[in-house]
PDB file of C-alpha atoms in Angstrom:
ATOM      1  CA  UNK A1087      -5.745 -23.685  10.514  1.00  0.00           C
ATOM      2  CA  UNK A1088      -6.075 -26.898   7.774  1.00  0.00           C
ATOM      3  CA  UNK A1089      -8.935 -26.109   6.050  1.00  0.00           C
ATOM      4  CA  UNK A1090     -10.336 -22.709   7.128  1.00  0.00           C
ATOM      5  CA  UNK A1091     -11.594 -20.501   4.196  1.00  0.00           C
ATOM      6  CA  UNK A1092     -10.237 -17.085   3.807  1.00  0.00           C
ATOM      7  CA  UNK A1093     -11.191 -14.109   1.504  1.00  0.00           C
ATOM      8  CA  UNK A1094      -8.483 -11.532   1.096  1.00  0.00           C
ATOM      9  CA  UNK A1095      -8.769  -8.381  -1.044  1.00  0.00           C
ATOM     10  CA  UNK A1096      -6.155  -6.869  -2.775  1.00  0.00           C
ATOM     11  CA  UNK A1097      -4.319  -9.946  -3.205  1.00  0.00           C
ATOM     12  CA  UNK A1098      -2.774  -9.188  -6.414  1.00  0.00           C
ATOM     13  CA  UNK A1099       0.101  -6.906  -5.038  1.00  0.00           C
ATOM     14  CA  UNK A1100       1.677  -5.908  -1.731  1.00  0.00           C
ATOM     15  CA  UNK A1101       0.401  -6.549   1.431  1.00  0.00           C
ATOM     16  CA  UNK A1102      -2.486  -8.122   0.256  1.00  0.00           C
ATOM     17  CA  UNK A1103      -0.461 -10.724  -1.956  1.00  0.00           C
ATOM     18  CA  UNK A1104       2.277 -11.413   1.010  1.00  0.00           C
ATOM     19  CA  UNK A1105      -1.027 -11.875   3.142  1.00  0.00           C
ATOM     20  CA  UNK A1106      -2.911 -14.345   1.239  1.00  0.00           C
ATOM     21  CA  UNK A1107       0.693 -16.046   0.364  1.00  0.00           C
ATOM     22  CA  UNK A1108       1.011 -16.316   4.499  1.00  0.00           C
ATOM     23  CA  UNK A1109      -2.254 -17.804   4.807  1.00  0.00           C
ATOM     24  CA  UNK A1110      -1.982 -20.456   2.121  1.00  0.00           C
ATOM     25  CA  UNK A1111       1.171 -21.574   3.441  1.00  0.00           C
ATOM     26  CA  UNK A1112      -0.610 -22.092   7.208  1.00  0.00           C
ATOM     27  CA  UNK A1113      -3.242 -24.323   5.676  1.00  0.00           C
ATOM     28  CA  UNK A1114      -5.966 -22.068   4.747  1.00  0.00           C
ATOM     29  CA  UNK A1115      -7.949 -21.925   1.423  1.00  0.00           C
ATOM     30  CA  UNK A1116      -8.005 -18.128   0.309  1.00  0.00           C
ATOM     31  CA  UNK A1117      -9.989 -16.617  -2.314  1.00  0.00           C
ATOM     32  CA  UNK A1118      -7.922 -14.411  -3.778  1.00  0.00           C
ATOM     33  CA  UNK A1119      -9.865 -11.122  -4.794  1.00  0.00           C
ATOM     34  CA  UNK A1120      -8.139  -7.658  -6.946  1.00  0.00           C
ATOM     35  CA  UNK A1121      -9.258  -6.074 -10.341  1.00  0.00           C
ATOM     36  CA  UNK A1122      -6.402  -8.082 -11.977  1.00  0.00           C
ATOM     37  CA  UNK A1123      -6.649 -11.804 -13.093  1.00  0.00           C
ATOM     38  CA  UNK A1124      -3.338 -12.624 -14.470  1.00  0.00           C
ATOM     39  CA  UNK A1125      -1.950 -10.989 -11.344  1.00  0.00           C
ATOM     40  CA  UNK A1126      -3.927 -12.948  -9.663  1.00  0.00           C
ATOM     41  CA  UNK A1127      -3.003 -16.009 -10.995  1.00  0.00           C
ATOM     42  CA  UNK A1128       0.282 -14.878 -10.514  1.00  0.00           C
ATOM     43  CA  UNK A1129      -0.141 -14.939  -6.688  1.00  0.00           C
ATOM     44  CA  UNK A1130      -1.467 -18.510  -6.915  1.00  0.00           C
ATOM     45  CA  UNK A1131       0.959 -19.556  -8.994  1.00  0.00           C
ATOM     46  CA  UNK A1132       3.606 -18.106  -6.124  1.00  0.00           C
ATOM     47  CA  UNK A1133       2.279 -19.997  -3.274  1.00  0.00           C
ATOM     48  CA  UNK A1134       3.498 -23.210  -4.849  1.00  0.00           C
ATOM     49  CA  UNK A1135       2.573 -26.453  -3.325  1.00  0.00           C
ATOM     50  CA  UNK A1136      -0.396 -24.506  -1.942  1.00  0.00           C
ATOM     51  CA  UNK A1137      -1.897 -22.919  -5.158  1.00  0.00           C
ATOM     52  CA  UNK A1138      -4.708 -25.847  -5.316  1.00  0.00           C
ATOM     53  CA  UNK A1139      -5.908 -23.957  -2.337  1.00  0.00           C
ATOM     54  CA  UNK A1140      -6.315 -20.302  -4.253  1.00  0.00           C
ATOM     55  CA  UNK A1141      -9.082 -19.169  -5.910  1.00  0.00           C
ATOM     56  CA  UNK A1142      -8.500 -15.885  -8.227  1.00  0.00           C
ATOM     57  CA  UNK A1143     -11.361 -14.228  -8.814  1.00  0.00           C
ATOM     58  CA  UNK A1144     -11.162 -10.918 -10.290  1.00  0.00           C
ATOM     59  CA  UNK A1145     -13.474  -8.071  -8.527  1.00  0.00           C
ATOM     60  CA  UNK A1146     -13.657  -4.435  -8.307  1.00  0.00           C
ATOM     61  CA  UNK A1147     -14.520  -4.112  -4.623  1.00  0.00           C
ATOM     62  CA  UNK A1148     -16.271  -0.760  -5.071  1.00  0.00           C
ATOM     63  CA  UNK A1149     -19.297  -2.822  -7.136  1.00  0.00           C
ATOM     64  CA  UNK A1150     -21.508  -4.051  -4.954  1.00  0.00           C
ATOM     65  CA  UNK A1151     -22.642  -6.590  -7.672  1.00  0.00           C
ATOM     66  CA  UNK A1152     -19.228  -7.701  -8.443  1.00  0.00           C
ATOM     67  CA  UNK A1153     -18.431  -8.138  -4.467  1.00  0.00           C
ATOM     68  CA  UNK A1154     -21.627 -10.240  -4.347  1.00  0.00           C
ATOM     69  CA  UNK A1155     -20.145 -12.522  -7.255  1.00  0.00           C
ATOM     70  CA  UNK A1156     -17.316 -13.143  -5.000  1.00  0.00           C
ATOM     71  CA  UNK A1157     -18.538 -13.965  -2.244  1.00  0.00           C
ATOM     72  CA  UNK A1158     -21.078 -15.975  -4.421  1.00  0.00           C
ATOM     73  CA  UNK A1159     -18.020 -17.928  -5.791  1.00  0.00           C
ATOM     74  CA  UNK A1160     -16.306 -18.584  -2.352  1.00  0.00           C
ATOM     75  CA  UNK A1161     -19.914 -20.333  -1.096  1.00  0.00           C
ATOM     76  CA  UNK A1162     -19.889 -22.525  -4.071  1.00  0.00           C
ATOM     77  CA  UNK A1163     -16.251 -23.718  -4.010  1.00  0.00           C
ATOM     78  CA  UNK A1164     -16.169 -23.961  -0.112  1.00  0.00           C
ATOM     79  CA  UNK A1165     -19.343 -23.683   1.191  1.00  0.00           C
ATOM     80  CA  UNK A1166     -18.155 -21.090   3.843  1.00  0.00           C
ATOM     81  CA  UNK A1167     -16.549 -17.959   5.283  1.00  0.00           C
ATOM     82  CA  UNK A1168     -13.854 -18.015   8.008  1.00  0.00           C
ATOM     83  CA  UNK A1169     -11.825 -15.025   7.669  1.00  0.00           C
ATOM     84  CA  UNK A1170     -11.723 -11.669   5.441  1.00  0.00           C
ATOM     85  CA  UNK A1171      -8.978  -9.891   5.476  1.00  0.00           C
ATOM     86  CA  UNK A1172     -10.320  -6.180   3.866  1.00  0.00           C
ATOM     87  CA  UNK A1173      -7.317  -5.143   2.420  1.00  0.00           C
ATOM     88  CA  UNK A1174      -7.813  -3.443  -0.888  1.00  0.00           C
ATOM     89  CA  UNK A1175      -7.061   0.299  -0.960  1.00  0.00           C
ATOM     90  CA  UNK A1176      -5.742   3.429  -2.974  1.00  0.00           C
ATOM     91  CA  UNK A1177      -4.320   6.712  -2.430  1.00  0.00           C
ATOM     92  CA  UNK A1178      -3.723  10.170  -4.379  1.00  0.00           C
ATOM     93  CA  UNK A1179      -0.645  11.906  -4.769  1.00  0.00           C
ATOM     94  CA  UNK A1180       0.390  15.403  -5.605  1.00  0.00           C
ATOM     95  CA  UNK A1181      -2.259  17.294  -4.435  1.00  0.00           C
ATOM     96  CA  UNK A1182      -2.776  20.029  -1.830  1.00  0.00           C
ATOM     97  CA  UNK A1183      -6.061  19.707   0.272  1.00  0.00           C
ATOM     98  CA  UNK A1184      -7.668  22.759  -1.302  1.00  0.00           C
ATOM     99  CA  UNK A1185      -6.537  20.934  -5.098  1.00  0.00           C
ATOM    100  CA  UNK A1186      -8.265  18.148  -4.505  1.00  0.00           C
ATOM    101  CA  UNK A1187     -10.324  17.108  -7.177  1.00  0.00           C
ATOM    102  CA  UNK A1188     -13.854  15.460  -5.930  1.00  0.00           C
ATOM    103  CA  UNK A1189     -13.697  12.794  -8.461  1.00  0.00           C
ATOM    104  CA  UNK A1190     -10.516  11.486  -6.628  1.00  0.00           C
ATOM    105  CA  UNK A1191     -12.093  11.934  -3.356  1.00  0.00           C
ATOM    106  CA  UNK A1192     -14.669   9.977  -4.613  1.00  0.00           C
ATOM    107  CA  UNK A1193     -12.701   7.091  -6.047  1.00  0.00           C
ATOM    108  CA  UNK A1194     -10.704   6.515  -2.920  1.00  0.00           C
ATOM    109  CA  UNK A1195     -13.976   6.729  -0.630  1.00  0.00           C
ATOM    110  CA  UNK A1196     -15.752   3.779  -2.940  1.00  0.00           C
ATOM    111  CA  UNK A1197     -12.785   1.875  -2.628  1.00  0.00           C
ATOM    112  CA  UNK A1198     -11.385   2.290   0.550  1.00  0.00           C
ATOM    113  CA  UNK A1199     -14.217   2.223   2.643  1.00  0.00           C
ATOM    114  CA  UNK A1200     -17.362   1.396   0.434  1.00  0.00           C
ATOM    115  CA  UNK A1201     -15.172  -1.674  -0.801  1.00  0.00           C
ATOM    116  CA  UNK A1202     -14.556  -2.459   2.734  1.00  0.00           C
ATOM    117  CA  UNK A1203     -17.917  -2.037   4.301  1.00  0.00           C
ATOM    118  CA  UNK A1204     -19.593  -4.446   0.644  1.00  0.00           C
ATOM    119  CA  UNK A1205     -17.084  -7.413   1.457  1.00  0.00           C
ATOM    120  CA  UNK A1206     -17.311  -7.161   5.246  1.00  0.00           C
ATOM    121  CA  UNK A1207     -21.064  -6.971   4.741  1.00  0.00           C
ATOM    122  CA  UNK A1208     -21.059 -10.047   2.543  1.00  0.00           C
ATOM    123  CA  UNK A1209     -18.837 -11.752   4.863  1.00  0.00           C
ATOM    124  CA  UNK A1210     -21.237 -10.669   7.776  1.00  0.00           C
ATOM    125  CA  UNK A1211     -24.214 -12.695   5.997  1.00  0.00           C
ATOM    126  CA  UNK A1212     -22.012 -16.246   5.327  1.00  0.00           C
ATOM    127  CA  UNK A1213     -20.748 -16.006   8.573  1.00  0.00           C
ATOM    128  CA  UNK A1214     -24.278 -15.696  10.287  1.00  0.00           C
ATOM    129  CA  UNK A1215     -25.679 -18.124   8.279  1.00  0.00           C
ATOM    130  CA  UNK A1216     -22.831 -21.093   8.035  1.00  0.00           C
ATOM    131  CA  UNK A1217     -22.572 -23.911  10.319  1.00  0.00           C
ATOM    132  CA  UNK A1218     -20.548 -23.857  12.601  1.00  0.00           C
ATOM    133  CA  UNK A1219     -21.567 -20.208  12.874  1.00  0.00           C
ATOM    134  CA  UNK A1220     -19.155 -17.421  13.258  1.00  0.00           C
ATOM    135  CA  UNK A1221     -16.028 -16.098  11.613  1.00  0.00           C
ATOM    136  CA  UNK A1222     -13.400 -13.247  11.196  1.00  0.00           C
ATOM    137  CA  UNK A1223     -12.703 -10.258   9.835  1.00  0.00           C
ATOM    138  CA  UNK A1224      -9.764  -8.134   9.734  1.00  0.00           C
ATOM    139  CA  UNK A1225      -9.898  -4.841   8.232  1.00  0.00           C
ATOM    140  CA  UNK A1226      -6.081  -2.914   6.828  1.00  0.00           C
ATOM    141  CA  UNK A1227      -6.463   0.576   8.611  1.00  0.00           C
ATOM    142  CA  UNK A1228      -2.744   1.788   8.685  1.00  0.00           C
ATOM    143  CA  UNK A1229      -1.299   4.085  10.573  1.00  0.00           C
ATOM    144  CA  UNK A1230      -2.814   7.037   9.422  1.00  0.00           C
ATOM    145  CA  UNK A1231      -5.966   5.620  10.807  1.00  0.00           C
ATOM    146  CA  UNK A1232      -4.248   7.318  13.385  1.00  0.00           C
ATOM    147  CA  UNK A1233      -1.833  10.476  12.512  1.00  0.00           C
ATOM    148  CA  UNK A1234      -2.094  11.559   8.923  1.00  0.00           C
ATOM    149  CA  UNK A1235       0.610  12.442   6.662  1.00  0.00           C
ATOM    150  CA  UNK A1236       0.905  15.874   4.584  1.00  0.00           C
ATOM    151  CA  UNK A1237      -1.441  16.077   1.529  1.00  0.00           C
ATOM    152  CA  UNK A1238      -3.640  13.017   2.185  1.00  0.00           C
ATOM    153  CA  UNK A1239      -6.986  13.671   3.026  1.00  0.00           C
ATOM    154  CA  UNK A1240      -8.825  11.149   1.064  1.00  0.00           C
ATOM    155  CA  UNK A1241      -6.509   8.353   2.249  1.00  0.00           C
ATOM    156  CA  UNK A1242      -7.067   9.565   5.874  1.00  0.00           C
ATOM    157  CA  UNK A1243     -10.341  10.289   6.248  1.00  0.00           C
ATOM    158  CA  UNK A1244     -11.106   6.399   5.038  1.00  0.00           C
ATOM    159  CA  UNK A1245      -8.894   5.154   7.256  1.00  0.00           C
ATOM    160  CA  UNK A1246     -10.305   6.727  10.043  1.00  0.00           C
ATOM    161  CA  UNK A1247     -13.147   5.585   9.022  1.00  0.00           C
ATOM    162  CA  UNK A1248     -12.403   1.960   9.061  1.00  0.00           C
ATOM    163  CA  UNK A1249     -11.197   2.484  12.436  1.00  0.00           C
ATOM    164  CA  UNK A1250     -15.496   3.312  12.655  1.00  0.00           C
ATOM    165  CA  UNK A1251     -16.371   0.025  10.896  1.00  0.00           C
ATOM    166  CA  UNK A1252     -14.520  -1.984  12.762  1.00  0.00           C
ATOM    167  CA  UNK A1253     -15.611  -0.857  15.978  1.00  0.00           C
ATOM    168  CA  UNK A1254     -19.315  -1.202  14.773  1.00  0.00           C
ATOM    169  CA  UNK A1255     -18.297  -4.570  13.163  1.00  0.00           C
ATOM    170  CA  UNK A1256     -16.964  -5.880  16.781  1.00  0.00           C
ATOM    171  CA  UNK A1257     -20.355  -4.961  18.377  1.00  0.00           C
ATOM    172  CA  UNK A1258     -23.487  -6.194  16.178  1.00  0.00           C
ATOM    173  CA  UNK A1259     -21.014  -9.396  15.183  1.00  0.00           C
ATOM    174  CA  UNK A1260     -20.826 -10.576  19.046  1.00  0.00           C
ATOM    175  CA  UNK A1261     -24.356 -12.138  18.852  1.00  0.00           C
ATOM    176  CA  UNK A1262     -23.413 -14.456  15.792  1.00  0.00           C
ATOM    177  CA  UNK A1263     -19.679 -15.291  16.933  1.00  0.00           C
ATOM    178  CA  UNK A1264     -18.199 -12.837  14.230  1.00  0.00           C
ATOM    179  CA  UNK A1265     -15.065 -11.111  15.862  1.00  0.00           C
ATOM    180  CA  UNK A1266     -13.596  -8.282  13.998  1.00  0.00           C
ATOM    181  CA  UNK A1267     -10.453  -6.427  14.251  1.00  0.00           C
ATOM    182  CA  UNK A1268      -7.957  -3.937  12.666  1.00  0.00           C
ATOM    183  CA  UNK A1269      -4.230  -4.002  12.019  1.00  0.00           C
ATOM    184  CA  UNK A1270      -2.485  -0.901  11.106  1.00  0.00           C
ATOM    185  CA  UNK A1271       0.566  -1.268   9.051  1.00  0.00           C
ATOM    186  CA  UNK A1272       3.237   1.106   8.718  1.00  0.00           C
ATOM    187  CA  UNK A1273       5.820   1.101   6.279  1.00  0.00           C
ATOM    188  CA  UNK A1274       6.013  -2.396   5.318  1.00  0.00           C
ATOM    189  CA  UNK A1275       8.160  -2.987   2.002  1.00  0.00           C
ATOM    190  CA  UNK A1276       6.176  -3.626  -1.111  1.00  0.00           C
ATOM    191  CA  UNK A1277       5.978  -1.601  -4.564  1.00  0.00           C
ATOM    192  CA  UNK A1278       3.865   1.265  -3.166  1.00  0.00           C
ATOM    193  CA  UNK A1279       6.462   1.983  -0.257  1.00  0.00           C
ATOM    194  CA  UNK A1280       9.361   2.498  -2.868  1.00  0.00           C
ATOM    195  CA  UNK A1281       9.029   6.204  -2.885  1.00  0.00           C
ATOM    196  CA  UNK A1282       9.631   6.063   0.653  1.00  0.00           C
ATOM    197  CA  UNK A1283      13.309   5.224   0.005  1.00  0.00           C
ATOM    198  CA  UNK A1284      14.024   8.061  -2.034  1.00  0.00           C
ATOM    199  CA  UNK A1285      12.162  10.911   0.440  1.00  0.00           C
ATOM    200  CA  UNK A1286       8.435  11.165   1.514  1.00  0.00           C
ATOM    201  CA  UNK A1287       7.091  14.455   2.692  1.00  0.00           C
ATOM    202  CA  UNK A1288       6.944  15.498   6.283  1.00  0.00           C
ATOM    203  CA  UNK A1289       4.744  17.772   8.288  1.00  0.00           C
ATOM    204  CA  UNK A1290       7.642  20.573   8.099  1.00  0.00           C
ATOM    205  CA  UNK A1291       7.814  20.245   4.550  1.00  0.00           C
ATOM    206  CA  UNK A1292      10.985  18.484   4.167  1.00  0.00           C
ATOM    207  CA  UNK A1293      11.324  15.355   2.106  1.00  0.00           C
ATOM    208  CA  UNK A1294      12.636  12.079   4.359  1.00  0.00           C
ATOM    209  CA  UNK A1295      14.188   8.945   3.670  1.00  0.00           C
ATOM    210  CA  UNK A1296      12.207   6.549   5.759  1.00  0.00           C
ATOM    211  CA  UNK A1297      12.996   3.251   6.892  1.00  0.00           C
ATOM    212  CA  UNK A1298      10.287  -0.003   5.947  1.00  0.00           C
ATOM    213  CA  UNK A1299      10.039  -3.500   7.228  1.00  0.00           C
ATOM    214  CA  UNK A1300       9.734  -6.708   5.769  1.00  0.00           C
ATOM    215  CA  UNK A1301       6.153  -7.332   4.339  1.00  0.00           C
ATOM    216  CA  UNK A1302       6.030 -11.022   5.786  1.00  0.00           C
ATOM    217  CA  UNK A1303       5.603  -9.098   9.399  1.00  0.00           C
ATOM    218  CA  UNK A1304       2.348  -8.149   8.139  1.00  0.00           C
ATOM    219  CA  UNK A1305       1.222 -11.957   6.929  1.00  0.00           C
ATOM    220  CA  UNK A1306       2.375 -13.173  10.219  1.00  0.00           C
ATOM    221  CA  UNK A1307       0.516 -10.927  12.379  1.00  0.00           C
ATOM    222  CA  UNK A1308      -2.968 -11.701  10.194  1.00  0.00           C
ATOM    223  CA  UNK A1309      -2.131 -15.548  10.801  1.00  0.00           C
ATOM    224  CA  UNK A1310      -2.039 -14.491  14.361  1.00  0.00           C
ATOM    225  CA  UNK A1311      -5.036 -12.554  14.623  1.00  0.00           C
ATOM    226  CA  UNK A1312      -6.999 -15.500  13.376  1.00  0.00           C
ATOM    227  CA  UNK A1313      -5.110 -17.968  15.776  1.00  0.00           C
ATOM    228  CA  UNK A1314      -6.787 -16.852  18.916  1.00  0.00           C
ATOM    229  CA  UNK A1315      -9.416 -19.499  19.609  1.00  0.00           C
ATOM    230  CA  UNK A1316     -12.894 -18.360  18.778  1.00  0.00           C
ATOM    231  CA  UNK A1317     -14.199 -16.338  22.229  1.00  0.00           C
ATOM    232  CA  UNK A1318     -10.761 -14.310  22.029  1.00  0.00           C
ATOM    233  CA  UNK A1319     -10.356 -11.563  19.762  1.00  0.00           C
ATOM    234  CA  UNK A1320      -7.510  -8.768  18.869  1.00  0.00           C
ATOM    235  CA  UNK A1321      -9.818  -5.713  18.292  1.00  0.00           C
ATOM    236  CA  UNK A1322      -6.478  -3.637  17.097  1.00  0.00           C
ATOM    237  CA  UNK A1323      -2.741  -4.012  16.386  1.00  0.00           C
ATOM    238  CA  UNK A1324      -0.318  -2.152  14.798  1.00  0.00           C
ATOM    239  CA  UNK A1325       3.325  -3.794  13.194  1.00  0.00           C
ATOM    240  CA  UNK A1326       5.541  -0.497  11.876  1.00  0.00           C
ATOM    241  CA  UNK A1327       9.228  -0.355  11.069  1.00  0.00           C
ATOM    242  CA  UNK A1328      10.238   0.353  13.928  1.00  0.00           C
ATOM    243  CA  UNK A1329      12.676   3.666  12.942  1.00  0.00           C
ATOM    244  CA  UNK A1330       9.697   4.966  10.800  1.00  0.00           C
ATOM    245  CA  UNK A1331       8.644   8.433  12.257  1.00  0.00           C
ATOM    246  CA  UNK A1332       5.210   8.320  13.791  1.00  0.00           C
ATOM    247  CA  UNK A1333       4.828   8.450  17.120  1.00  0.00           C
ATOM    248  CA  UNK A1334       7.093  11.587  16.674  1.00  0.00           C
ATOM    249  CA  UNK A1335       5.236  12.725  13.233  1.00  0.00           C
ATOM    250  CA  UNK A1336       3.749  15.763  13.466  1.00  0.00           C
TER     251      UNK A1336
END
């Protein structure tokens, strides 16, 4: 993977940080993307040896100017696109469905899947246009792209949707060697799964202690679904702790 370029949002905490992390340390050069520049630098700074191959560049993925700034940036540092890894995302707490303000609907839709569908369109364009043609992208639909938990409609509903991008990515990218795919990620141990070890509601209304996994499952199954050679793809694959409750949720 020397030398492939990779765009990963989010990168500041998490996930995104352990994924971008993963990829620097398997050769890549990742442009690291989050509203945050010192914690970006801070994720540079963490991949050591590697961090000549980072790139922070602070963007708020909902603005479709600043997404086209870094993708903008990525073209003039490396001439190219190889991989995005759509990972930036949000959720509200403490509301019932009916409570729901519309402004917080609204903020998680821009991010969530408006940030998503900017980058992956940006990503779309280099990766038509580049020679050799083609590239990747991986969109972060978690598991409740498939089962939702209690009191998360916003969170859900974009996740679902995702599971619609990616399936419309998969199709009109075919004719200019883009492959897409989605991994769904349950439960994997960062800062915004720490609630989960004290008790996170279930759909009986009891709170639940459940388990998490280590977060560098996650980075090595996006290394994977870029290793497959070019006419291979993984359209979808999910890594979950495995004693987390979901295919008995509900």
């Amino acid at each position: 993977m020397t030398g492939k370029v990779a765009v990963v949002t989010g990168a500041s905490t998490g996930i995104g940080r352990a994924a971008a992390l993963g990829l620097l340390k398997a050769g890549y050069r990742v442009a690291l993307a989050a509203r945050r520049q010192d914690a970006l630098e801070e994720t540079a700074q963490m991949a050591g040896a590697n961090s000549g191959n980072a790139l922070p560049v602070a963007t708020d993925v909902s603005s479709p100017e600043g997404v086209e700034k870094l993708f903008a940036a990525v073209k003039s540092k490396w001439g190219r696109c190889d991989l995005l890894f759509n990972n930036a995302g949000m959720g509200v707490q403490g509301y019932l469905f009916e409570d729901l303000p519309v402004e917080k609907w609204l903020q998680v839709v821009a991010v969530n899947l408006t940030g998503s569908f900017l980058c992956a369109q940006q990503a779309f364009r280099m990766m038509k246009e580049q020679s050799p043609q083609g590239g990747r992208i991986i969109n972060n639909g978690s598991i409740s792209a498939h089962t939702p938990r209690p009191d998360s409609v916003a969170y859900t509903s974009t996740k679902h949707a995702i599971t619609g991008l990616t399936k419309q990515l998969i199709l009109d990218g075919r004719k200019y060697n883009i492959a897409a795919g989605q991994i769904d990620i349950g439960n994997a141990a960062t800062n915004m799964t720490q609630r989960m070890t004290k008790g996170v509601k279930q759909p009986n209304g009891e709170l639940l202690v459940e388990a998490t996994m280590d977060v560098q499952n996650v980075a090595n199954a996006i290394v994977f679904m870029d290793s497959v050679t070019p006419e291979a793809n993984v359209p979808f694959l999910t890594v979950k702790a495995n004693l987390m409750p979901w295919e008995g949720r509900g």
